[in-house]
Coordinates of C-alpha atoms and ligand atoms in Angstrom, one line a residue:
M1 CA -0.1 -0.2 0.3
Y2 CA 0.9 3.5 -0.8
Q3 CA 0.4 6.6 1.2
G4 CA 0.1 9.7 -0.7
I5 CA -2.3 13.0 -0.4
A6 CA -6.0 12.4 -0.8
A7 CA -6.5 15.0 -3.8
A8 CA -10.1 14.3 -4.5
E9 CA -12.6 11.9 -2.9
G10 CA -14.0 8.7 -4.3
Y11 CA -12.7 5.1 -5.0
A12 CA -11.6 3.6 -8.3
S13 CA -10.5 0.0 -9.5
G14 CA -9.0 -0.1 -12.7
I15 CA -6.0 -0.6 -15.1
V16 CA -2.9 1.9 -15.2
H17 CA -1.7 3.4 -17.8
L18 CA 1.9 4.7 -17.1
K19 CA 2.2 8.1 -18.7
R20 CA 5.6 7.8 -19.9
D21 CA 8.0 11.0 -19.2
W22 CA 8.7 11.9 -23.3
E23 CA 12.5 11.5 -23.7
L24 CA 14.0 14.4 -25.8
L25 CA 16.8 14.3 -27.9
I26 CA 18.6 17.7 -27.3
E27 CA 20.9 18.8 -30.2
T28 CA 23.8 19.5 -28.2
G29 CA 27.3 21.4 -29.0
N30 CA 28.4 24.9 -29.3
H31 CA 28.3 25.2 -33.2
Y32 CA 25.0 26.3 -34.0
D33 CA 24.3 29.6 -36.1
P34 CA 22.6 31.7 -33.9
R35 CA 20.1 33.4 -36.9
Q36 CA 18.8 30.0 -37.6
E37 CA 18.3 29.1 -34.1
L38 CA 16.6 32.5 -33.2
A39 CA 14.4 32.1 -36.3
R40 CA 13.3 28.6 -35.3
L41 CA 12.8 29.5 -32.0
E42 CA 10.2 32.1 -33.0
Q43 CA 8.3 29.8 -35.3
A44 CA 8.4 27.3 -32.3
R45 CA 6.9 30.0 -30.3
Q46 CA 4.1 30.7 -32.9
E47 CA 2.9 27.3 -32.9
A48 CA 3.1 27.0 -29.5
R49 CA 0.7 29.8 -28.8
L50 CA -1.8 28.3 -31.9
Q51 CA -2.0 25.1 -29.6
L52 CA -2.4 26.8 -26.4
E53 CA -5.2 28.7 -27.8
E54 CA -6.9 25.9 -28.7
I55 CA -6.4 24.2 -26.3
R56 CA -7.7 26.9 -24.0
R57 CA -11.0 27.7 -26.4
Q58 CA -11.6 23.6 -25.8
A59 CA -10.9 23.7 -22.0
A60 CA -13.3 26.4 -21.6
I61 CA -15.8 24.4 -23.2
D62 CA -15.3 21.3 -21.5
L63 CA -14.3 22.4 -18.2
G64 CA -15.5 25.9 -18.0
E65 CA -13.7 29.4 -18.2
D66 CA -12.0 29.1 -14.8
H67 CA -10.0 26.1 -15.7
A68 CA -9.4 27.3 -19.3
A69 CA -7.5 30.2 -17.5
V70 CA -5.2 28.1 -16.4
F71 CA -3.8 28.3 -19.7
D72 CA -3.6 31.9 -19.8
A73 CA -0.6 31.4 -17.4
H74 CA 1.1 29.3 -20.3
L75 CA 0.6 32.0 -22.8
M76 CA 2.0 34.5 -20.7
F77 CA 5.4 32.4 -20.1
L78 CA 5.2 32.7 -23.8
E79 CA 5.6 36.1 -24.0
D80 CA 7.7 36.6 -20.7
P81 CA 10.4 38.8 -22.1
E82 CA 12.9 37.4 -18.8
Y83 CA 12.3 33.8 -20.1
M84 CA 12.5 34.3 -23.7
E85 CA 15.3 36.9 -23.4
A86 CA 17.3 34.4 -21.2
V87 CA 17.0 31.5 -24.1
E88 CA 18.0 34.0 -26.8
S89 CA 20.8 35.3 -25.1
K90 CA 22.3 31.7 -24.6
I91 CA 21.7 31.0 -28.6
R92 CA 23.6 34.2 -29.3
Q93 CA 26.6 34.0 -27.0
E94 CA 26.9 30.4 -26.4
R95 CA 25.8 29.3 -30.0
L96 CA 23.6 26.4 -28.5
S97 CA 21.0 24.9 -30.3
S98 CA 17.7 26.6 -29.4
M99 CA 16.4 23.1 -27.8
A100 CA 19.7 23.2 -25.7
A101 CA 19.1 26.8 -24.8
L102 CA 15.5 26.2 -23.7
A103 CA 16.2 23.3 -22.1
E104 CA 18.9 24.6 -19.9
V105 CA 16.7 28.0 -19.4
S106 CA 13.7 26.3 -18.0
D107 CA 15.8 24.3 -15.6
Q108 CA 17.1 27.3 -14.2
F109 CA 14.1 28.9 -14.1
G110 CA 12.2 25.9 -12.9
Q111 CA 14.8 25.2 -9.8
M112 CA 14.0 29.1 -9.2
F113 CA 10.3 28.5 -8.6
A114 CA 10.6 25.6 -6.9
S115 CA 12.9 26.7 -4.4
L116 CA 10.3 30.0 -3.7
E117 CA 8.4 29.5 -0.4
D118 CA 5.1 30.9 -1.8
E119 CA 3.5 27.7 -2.6
Y120 CA 1.5 29.3 -5.6
M121 CA 4.8 30.5 -7.2
R122 CA 6.2 27.1 -6.5
E123 CA 3.2 25.5 -8.7
R124 CA 4.2 27.9 -11.7
A125 CA 7.1 25.7 -12.0
A126 CA 4.8 23.1 -13.2
D127 CA 3.2 25.8 -16.0
L128 CA 6.8 26.4 -17.0
E129 CA 7.7 22.7 -17.5
D130 CA 4.5 22.3 -19.4
V131 CA 5.4 25.4 -21.8
S132 CA 9.0 24.2 -22.2
R133 CA 7.8 21.1 -23.0
R134 CA 5.8 22.0 -25.3
L135 CA 8.4 24.2 -27.2
L136 CA 10.5 21.4 -27.0
R137 CA 8.3 19.0 -28.5
I138 CA 7.7 21.5 -31.5
L139 CA 11.5 22.1 -32.1
S140 CA 12.0 18.0 -32.5
G141 CA 9.4 17.8 -34.7
E142 CA 7.8 15.2 -32.9
Q143 CA 3.9 14.7 -33.2
P144 CA 2.1 14.9 -29.5
E145 CA 2.0 11.5 -28.3
E146 CA -1.7 10.3 -28.6
E147 CA -3.0 8.8 -25.7
S148 CA -5.5 6.0 -26.2
H149 CA -6.7 4.5 -22.8
A150 CA -8.7 1.6 -22.5
E151 CA -11.8 1.4 -20.5
Q152 CA -11.3 1.7 -16.6
T153 CA -7.8 3.6 -16.7
V154 CA -5.9 4.5 -14.0
L155 CA -3.5 7.3 -15.1
V156 CA -0.3 7.2 -13.1
A157 CA 2.0 9.9 -13.9
R158 CA 5.0 11.9 -12.4
D159 CA 3.2 15.1 -12.4
L160 CA -0.1 15.9 -14.6
T161 CA 0.1 19.4 -16.1
P162 CA -3.0 21.4 -16.6
S163 CA -2.9 20.9 -20.0
D164 CA -2.8 17.1 -19.6
T165 CA -5.6 17.2 -17.0
A166 CA -7.5 19.3 -19.5
A167 CA -7.2 16.6 -22.1
L168 CA -8.2 13.5 -20.2
D169 CA -10.6 11.6 -21.8
R170 CA -13.1 11.3 -19.1
S171 CA -15.2 8.6 -20.1
K172 CA -12.1 6.4 -19.9
V173 CA -9.8 7.6 -17.2
I174 CA -11.5 7.1 -14.0
A175 CA -8.8 7.9 -11.2
F176 CA -5.7 9.6 -11.3
V177 CA -2.3 9.0 -9.3
T178 CA 0.8 11.1 -9.0
D179 CA 4.3 11.4 -8.0
A180 CA 4.2 15.0 -7.0
G181 CA 1.5 17.6 -6.2
G182 CA -0.1 19.0 -3.4
R183 CA -3.8 19.4 -2.3
T184 CA -3.6 23.0 -3.7
S185 CA -2.0 21.9 -6.9
H186 CA -4.1 22.7 -10.0
T187 CA -4.3 19.3 -10.8
A188 CA -5.8 18.3 -7.4
I189 CA -8.1 21.1 -7.6
M190 CA -9.4 20.1 -11.3
A191 CA -9.7 16.6 -9.9
R192 CA -12.0 17.7 -7.4
S193 CA -14.1 19.8 -9.8
M194 CA -14.2 16.8 -12.2
Q195 CA -15.0 14.5 -9.4
I196 CA -12.5 12.0 -10.3
P197 CA -11.0 10.1 -7.5
A198 CA -7.1 11.4 -7.1
V199 CA -4.2 10.4 -5.0
V200 CA -1.2 12.7 -5.5
G201 CA 2.2 13.5 -3.7
L202 CA 2.8 9.8 -3.9
K203 CA 6.8 10.5 -4.6
N204 CA 7.5 7.6 -6.8
I205 CA 5.0 5.6 -7.6
T206 CA 5.6 5.8 -11.3
A207 CA 8.8 4.0 -10.4
R208 CA 6.6 1.3 -8.7
V209 CA 4.1 0.3 -11.5
K210 CA 3.7 -0.7 -14.9
S211 CA 1.4 -0.3 -17.5
G212 CA -1.3 -2.9 -17.6
D213 CA -1.0 -3.5 -13.5
H214 CA -4.3 -3.5 -11.5
M215 CA -4.7 -0.6 -9.0
L216 CA -7.1 0.5 -6.4
V217 CA -7.2 4.0 -5.7
D218 CA -8.8 5.3 -2.1
G219 CA -9.1 9.2 -2.7
N220 CA -10.8 9.5 0.6
R221 CA -7.7 8.1 2.5
G222 CA -5.0 9.0 -0.5
E223 CA -4.2 5.3 -0.3
V224 CA -3.0 3.3 -3.7
L225 CA -2.7 -0.5 -4.0
V226 CA -1.0 -2.1 -6.8
N227 CA -1.8 -5.7 -7.9
P228 CA -3.8 -6.3 -4.8
T229 CA -4.6 -9.7 -3.2
P230 CA -7.9 -11.2 -3.5
E231 CA -7.8 -10.0 0.5
Q232 CA -7.2 -6.7 0.0
I233 CA -9.4 -6.2 -3.0
R234 CA -12.5 -7.6 -0.5
M235 CA -11.3 -4.6 1.9
F236 CA -11.3 -2.3 -0.9
H237 CA -14.9 -3.0 -1.9
E238 CA -15.9 -3.0 1.6
R239 CA -14.5 0.3 2.2
E240 CA -16.3 1.6 -1.0
Q241 CA -19.9 -0.1 -0.4
E242 CA -19.2 1.6 3.1
Y243 CA -18.8 4.9 1.8
R244 CA -21.2 4.8 -1.0
E245 CA -23.9 3.9 1.9
E246 CA -22.8 6.4 3.7
Q247 CA -23.3 8.8 1.0
E248 CA -26.5 7.3 0.0
A249 CA -27.6 7.6 3.9
L250 CA -27.0 11.0 4.1
R251 CA -29.0 12.2 1.1
R252 CA -32.1 11.6 3.4
L253 CA -31.0 14.6 4.9
I254 CA -30.7 17.0 1.8
H255 CA -34.2 18.7 2.5
V256 CA -34.2 18.3 6.2
R257 CA -34.1 21.7 8.1
T258 CA -30.9 22.2 10.2
R259 CA -32.2 22.2 13.8
T260 CA -30.8 21.2 17.1
L261 CA -32.5 18.7 19.3
D262 CA -33.1 21.6 21.8
G263 CA -35.0 23.5 18.8
K264 CA -32.1 26.4 17.2
D265 CA -32.4 26.7 13.8
I266 CA -28.4 26.5 12.5
E267 CA -27.5 27.1 8.8
V268 CA -25.1 24.8 6.9
A269 CA -23.5 26.7 4.2
A270 CA -21.1 25.9 1.4
N271 CA -17.8 27.7 1.0
I272 CA -17.2 27.9 -3.0
S273 CA -14.9 29.4 -5.1
R274 CA -16.0 30.0 -8.7
P275 CA -19.7 30.5 -9.7
Q276 CA -20.2 27.1 -11.2
D277 CA -19.3 25.4 -7.5
V278 CA -23.0 26.2 -6.5
D279 CA -24.3 23.1 -8.4
Q280 CA -22.3 21.0 -5.8
A281 CA -23.8 23.4 -2.8
I282 CA -27.4 22.7 -4.3
A283 CA -26.4 19.1 -4.6
N284 CA -25.7 18.9 -1.2
G285 CA -28.4 20.8 0.2
A286 CA -26.8 23.7 1.5
D287 CA -28.7 26.2 3.3
G288 CA -26.8 29.0 1.8
I289 CA -23.5 30.0 0.4
G290 CA -21.4 31.1 3.7
L291 CA -18.2 32.0 1.7
Y292 CA -17.5 32.9 -1.8
R293 CA -14.0 33.5 -2.3
T294 CA -13.8 36.0 -5.2
E295 CA -10.3 36.1 -5.3
F296 CA -10.4 33.3 -8.0
L297 CA -11.7 35.8 -10.3
Y298 CA -8.8 37.6 -10.3
M299 CA -6.4 34.5 -10.6
N300 CA -4.5 32.9 -13.6
R301 CA -5.4 35.7 -15.9
L302 CA -3.5 38.7 -17.3
D303 CA -6.2 41.1 -17.1
L304 CA -8.5 42.2 -14.1
P305 CA -11.9 41.1 -14.3
S306 CA -14.6 43.8 -15.2
E307 CA -17.5 44.9 -13.5
E308 CA -19.7 43.5 -15.9
E309 CA -18.0 40.1 -15.4
Q310 CA -18.3 40.5 -11.8
V311 CA -21.9 41.1 -12.0
E312 CA -22.6 38.2 -14.0
A313 CA -20.6 35.9 -11.9
F314 CA -22.4 36.9 -8.7
R315 CA -26.0 37.0 -10.2
Y316 CA -25.8 33.5 -11.1
V317 CA -24.6 32.5 -7.9
L318 CA -27.4 34.4 -6.3
E319 CA -30.2 33.4 -8.7
R320 CA -29.0 29.8 -8.5
M321 CA -29.3 30.1 -4.5
E322 CA -33.1 30.9 -5.2
G323 CA -33.4 34.0 -2.4
K324 CA -31.0 31.6 0.3
P325 CA -28.7 33.6 1.7
V326 CA -25.3 34.2 -0.1
I327 CA -22.0 35.9 1.6
I328 CA -19.9 36.8 -0.9
R329 CA -16.6 38.3 0.3
T330 CA -14.5 41.0 -1.2
L331 CA -11.4 40.2 -2.7
D332 CA -8.8 38.7 -0.5
I333 CA -5.8 38.2 -2.7
G334 CA -2.4 38.6 -1.3
G335 CA -0.5 36.2 1.4
D336 CA -0.7 33.2 -0.4
K337 CA -2.9 33.9 -3.2
A338 CA -1.3 35.8 -6.0
A339 CA -2.5 37.6 -8.9
H340 CA -0.5 38.3 -11.6
S341 CA -2.9 40.5 -13.1
L342 CA -2.3 43.0 -9.8
D343 CA 1.7 43.0 -9.9
L344 CA 1.6 43.0 -5.9
P345 CA 5.5 43.6 -4.0
R346 CA 7.0 40.8 -2.8
E347 CA 7.2 41.2 1.1
E348 CA 9.1 39.0 3.7
N349 CA 5.9 38.1 5.8
P350 CA 3.1 38.5 2.9
F351 CA 0.7 36.8 5.5
L352 CA 1.3 39.6 7.7
G353 CA 1.5 42.4 4.6
Y354 CA -0.4 44.1 2.0
R355 CA -3.5 41.7 1.4
A356 CA -7.3 41.4 1.3
I357 CA -8.8 44.6 2.7
R358 CA -5.4 46.5 3.3
L359 CA -4.8 46.3 -0.5
C360 CA -8.6 47.0 -1.6
L361 CA -8.6 50.1 0.6
D362 CA -5.5 51.6 -0.7
R363 CA -6.7 50.9 -4.2
P364 CA -9.8 52.1 -4.3
D365 CA -10.2 52.0 -8.2
L366 CA -9.8 48.0 -8.0
F367 CA -12.1 47.8 -5.0
K368 CA -14.9 49.9 -6.3
V369 CA -15.1 48.2 -9.4
Q370 CA -16.2 45.0 -7.3
L371 CA -18.4 46.8 -5.0
R372 CA -20.2 48.3 -7.5
A373 CA -20.6 44.9 -9.1
L374 CA -21.9 43.5 -6.1
L375 CA -24.5 46.1 -5.3
R376 CA -25.8 45.9 -9.0
A377 CA -25.9 41.9 -8.3
S378 CA -27.9 42.4 -5.1
V379 CA -31.2 42.6 -6.8
Y380 CA -31.1 39.1 -8.2
G381 CA -31.2 37.5 -4.6
N382 CA -30.4 37.5 -0.7
L383 CA -26.9 39.1 -1.1
K384 CA -24.6 39.9 2.4
V385 CA -21.2 41.2 1.6
M386 CA -18.2 40.4 3.9
F387 CA -15.0 42.2 4.2
P388 CA -11.8 39.7 4.8
M389 CA -8.9 40.6 7.3
I390 CA -10.6 43.1 9.1
S391 CA -8.2 44.3 12.1
G392 CA -10.0 47.2 13.6
I393 CA -13.5 49.0 13.1
E394 CA -11.9 51.8 11.1
E395 CA -11.1 49.6 8.2
Y396 CA -14.7 48.1 8.2
R397 CA -16.0 51.7 8.1
A398 CA -13.7 52.9 5.5
A399 CA -15.0 50.0 3.3
M400 CA -18.5 51.0 4.4
A401 CA -17.8 54.7 3.0
L402 CA -16.4 53.5 -0.4
V403 CA -19.7 51.4 -0.4
E404 CA -21.6 54.4 0.1
D405 CA -19.6 56.4 -2.8
C406 CA -20.8 53.6 -5.1
Q407 CA -24.5 53.5 -3.7
A408 CA -24.3 57.4 -4.6
E409 CA -22.7 56.6 -8.2
L410 CA -25.5 54.2 -9.1
D411 CA -28.3 56.3 -7.9
R412 CA -26.7 59.2 -10.4
E413 CA -26.8 55.9 -12.8
N414 CA -30.4 55.0 -12.3
I415 CA -29.1 51.5 -11.4
P416 CA -30.7 49.8 -9.0
W417 CA -29.2 47.9 -6.0
S418 CA -31.0 46.6 -3.1
K419 CA -31.1 48.2 0.5
T420 CA -31.2 45.0 2.5
I421 CA -27.9 43.9 2.1
A422 CA -26.0 42.3 5.1
W423 CA -22.8 43.8 5.5
G424 CA -20.0 41.9 8.1
I425 CA -16.8 40.9 8.4
T426 CA -14.6 37.8 8.8
V427 CA -13.2 37.6 11.7
E428 CA -9.9 36.1 11.2
I429 CA -7.4 38.4 13.6
P430 CA -6.8 38.2 17.0
S431 CA -7.4 41.7 17.7
T432 CA -11.0 41.8 16.1
A433 CA -12.0 38.7 17.9
I434 CA -10.9 40.3 21.5
M435 CA -12.7 43.5 20.4
A436 CA -15.9 41.5 19.0
K437 CA -18.3 42.8 21.3
E438 CA -17.5 46.6 20.2
I439 CA -17.3 45.7 16.7
A440 CA -20.4 43.7 16.6
S441 CA -22.4 47.0 17.6
E442 CA -21.6 48.3 14.0
V443 CA -21.5 45.3 11.5
D444 CA -24.8 43.3 10.6
F445 CA -22.9 39.8 11.0
L446 CA -19.5 38.1 12.1
S447 CA -17.9 35.1 10.2
I448 CA -15.0 33.5 12.1
G449 CA -12.1 32.6 9.6
T450 CA -10.3 30.1 11.5
N451 CA -7.7 29.0 9.0
D452 CA -6.1 32.5 9.4
L453 CA -7.2 33.2 13.1
T454 CA -5.4 29.8 14.1
Q455 CA -2.4 31.0 12.2
Y456 CA -2.4 34.3 13.9
T457 CA -3.1 33.6 17.3
L458 CA -0.3 30.9 17.3
A459 CA 1.8 32.6 15.3
C460 CA 2.1 29.7 13.0
D461 CA 2.4 29.8 9.4
R462 CA -0.6 27.8 7.9
M463 CA 1.4 26.9 4.6
S464 CA 4.7 25.6 6.6
E465 CA 5.0 21.8 6.8
K466 CA 7.7 22.6 9.6
V467 CA 5.4 24.1 11.9
S468 CA 2.3 22.1 11.1
G469 CA 2.5 20.3 14.7
L470 CA 1.6 23.9 16.3
Y471 CA -1.3 24.8 14.1
D472 CA -4.1 23.5 16.1
P473 CA -7.7 25.2 15.8
M474 CA -8.5 23.4 19.0
H475 CA -5.7 25.2 20.7
P476 CA -7.6 26.3 24.0
A477 CA -6.3 30.1 22.7
V478 CA -8.3 29.8 19.7
L479 CA -11.4 28.2 21.3
R480 CA -11.3 31.3 23.4
L481 CA -11.2 33.6 20.9
I482 CA -14.1 31.9 19.0
Q483 CA -16.1 31.9 22.2
M484 CA -15.2 35.9 22.6
T485 CA -16.4 36.5 18.8
I486 CA -20.1 34.3 19.5
E487 CA -20.6 36.3 22.7
G488 CA -19.5 39.7 21.3
G489 CA -22.0 39.2 18.4
H490 CA -24.4 38.1 20.5
A491 CA -24.5 40.9 22.7
W492 CA -26.0 42.8 19.7
G493 CA -28.1 40.2 18.5
K494 CA -26.0 39.4 15.2
S495 CA -25.4 36.4 13.7
V496 CA -21.8 34.7 14.5
G497 CA -20.7 31.9 11.7
M498 CA -17.6 30.1 10.8
C499 CA -16.2 29.8 7.3
G500 CA -12.9 28.4 8.1
E501 CA -12.1 24.4 7.8
M502 CA -13.1 24.3 11.3
A503 CA -16.7 24.5 10.5
G504 CA -16.7 21.2 8.7
D505 CA -14.8 19.3 11.2
P506 CA -16.9 16.6 12.4
E507 CA -14.8 16.4 15.8
A508 CA -15.4 20.3 16.1
I509 CA -19.5 20.6 15.2
A510 CA -21.1 19.6 18.4
F511 CA -19.0 21.8 20.6
L512 CA -19.2 24.8 18.1
V513 CA -22.8 24.4 18.1
R514 CA -22.7 24.3 22.0
L515 CA -20.7 27.3 22.0
G516 CA -23.6 29.0 20.3
L517 CA -22.3 29.4 16.8
D518 CA -25.2 30.2 14.3
Q519 CA -23.9 29.3 10.8
F520 CA -21.5 26.6 9.8
S521 CA -19.8 26.9 6.2
M522 CA -17.7 24.7 4.3
A523 CA -16.6 22.3 1.4
P524 CA -20.2 21.3 -0.2
G525 CA -19.0 17.8 0.0
G526 CA -19.3 18.1 4.1
I527 CA -22.6 19.6 4.5
L528 CA -24.8 16.8 5.0
S529 CA -22.5 15.0 7.3
A530 CA -22.3 18.4 9.5
R531 CA -26.4 18.6 9.4
E532 CA -26.4 15.0 10.6
I533 CA -24.3 15.9 13.6
I534 CA -25.9 19.3 14.4
L535 CA -29.6 17.3 14.3
Q536 CA -28.0 15.2 17.3
S537 CA -26.7 18.0 18.9
E538 CA -28.0 20.6 21.5
A539 CA -27.3 24.4 21.6
G540 CA -27.8 24.5 25.5
D541 CA -29.0 28.4 26.5
P542 CA -31.3 30.3 24.4
V543 CA -29.2 32.5 21.7
D544 CA -30.7 35.6 23.4
K545 CA -29.1 34.8 27.0
Y546 CA -27.1 37.8 27.0
Ligands
PEP601 C1 -10.1 31.6 6.8 O1 -9.0 32.6 7.0 O2 -10.3 30.9 7.7 C2 -10.8 31.7 5.4 C3 -12.3 31.3 5.5 O3 -10.3 32.5 4.7 P1 -9.0 31.6 3.6 O4 -8.9 30.3 3.8 O5 -9.6 32.2 2.0 O6 -8.0 32.6 3.9
MG602 MG1 -8.8 34.0 5.7

């Protein structure tokens, strides 16, 4: 049994197709004519551009605009002056072949990206490699390898690039398994949205299997079995059956009202990143959307999303939720989430730096586009707007002043907006949790972001593997801040929810109900089991005990 990282849920039993790492014959030596090689390089670039535009177009149809946008990053590398100039100067100065120059520079850049601390940037190493391989293949004159898969294929690869993933034949590939990758790699994100079980980060699985092997993939536990014994197969099917039955049994709760044993109504909502994720929220019986992370509208692209584009995205979610509450969080970019379109400065401590509301207040030009879009979309449903990374009431007031500017602008333009939007904040900085009672007097609702609250309270970077042992949302200090936030909100009769990962943790839910939490928001797949726990929990004292 091999243990990796569970990237996408589900079970699959199939036949391995080992994706060969394509071998290149690089033209070596220092005797190439620079003019000829530069011309070959330019031709290859043009061809790569055409190929990528076509893949992008196809991916937009098959997988949606969001996934297609990944290829913008590839197109961007093709145009990147630093990268291209480095290749050209090797051709000129060292008289290398275009292939050799490209291979050397991609190695250098790849290593540089891979050594960066920022996980998002590390993942760009995969994009760069994808583009370089495409260029090298074109330069070598080879045709792309046609992957033909048998039925029930488990694709095993060192890594899958976004273009590989987009090109998967979904009628035949039933799971995939890779040496590389983490839960936040594009490949893992795509697997979840394609609902293909996937295990990544297996380190050297490609060295341990061959095409034709029988493989069992457990996407829930992140486990993989190769040529299993009859006993292992039996156990695997038992687990799969159990999982199916659990999923099936939970379906009875889809339309059930989320109410505790002692009669408190609680909202179990979904976290989404893209408008189309709303389908999963609905399929899992979400009482609302508790966190729509709008920064994904800004990522993996070269330009900024327009007001119109944002209105459409927000309107879609609001309309599909048919009057159920939808909390849209304003842009939370920075920290681990980079956006090429914003050209943010590099910082020593990005999580403590220029991000989220801090950036938005500093860039009203950018922020107001989103605020106007939110106001305009508000007439299509039950909108609540949440500001991320609020560290004190002044930031909330400053954000609301910009909201008022936008409202006045829209009035002048005779564009309608809803007067019933609720305005709230994410409580994810300890200062805000400590001052929750004072802040709650001004805001309409609070939602606790435990992912950041935990890292700030315990001074423990949520991305660092080295200190992950310290990262504990159940630490009494974090729990006390959660309690203070709930009490602070309730003192003013305001709803207090939670949208960090802790909200979906089966071990924490009953306890949080007891603390008085009013709303839980989590990945759609966790909603029904959370509801099941809440139905068997007691809230204790009534909410208005303060
Ligand atoms: C959080 O910090 O808990 C949160 C929900 O926001 P994000 O994970 O997007 O930072
Ligand atoms: Mg956060």
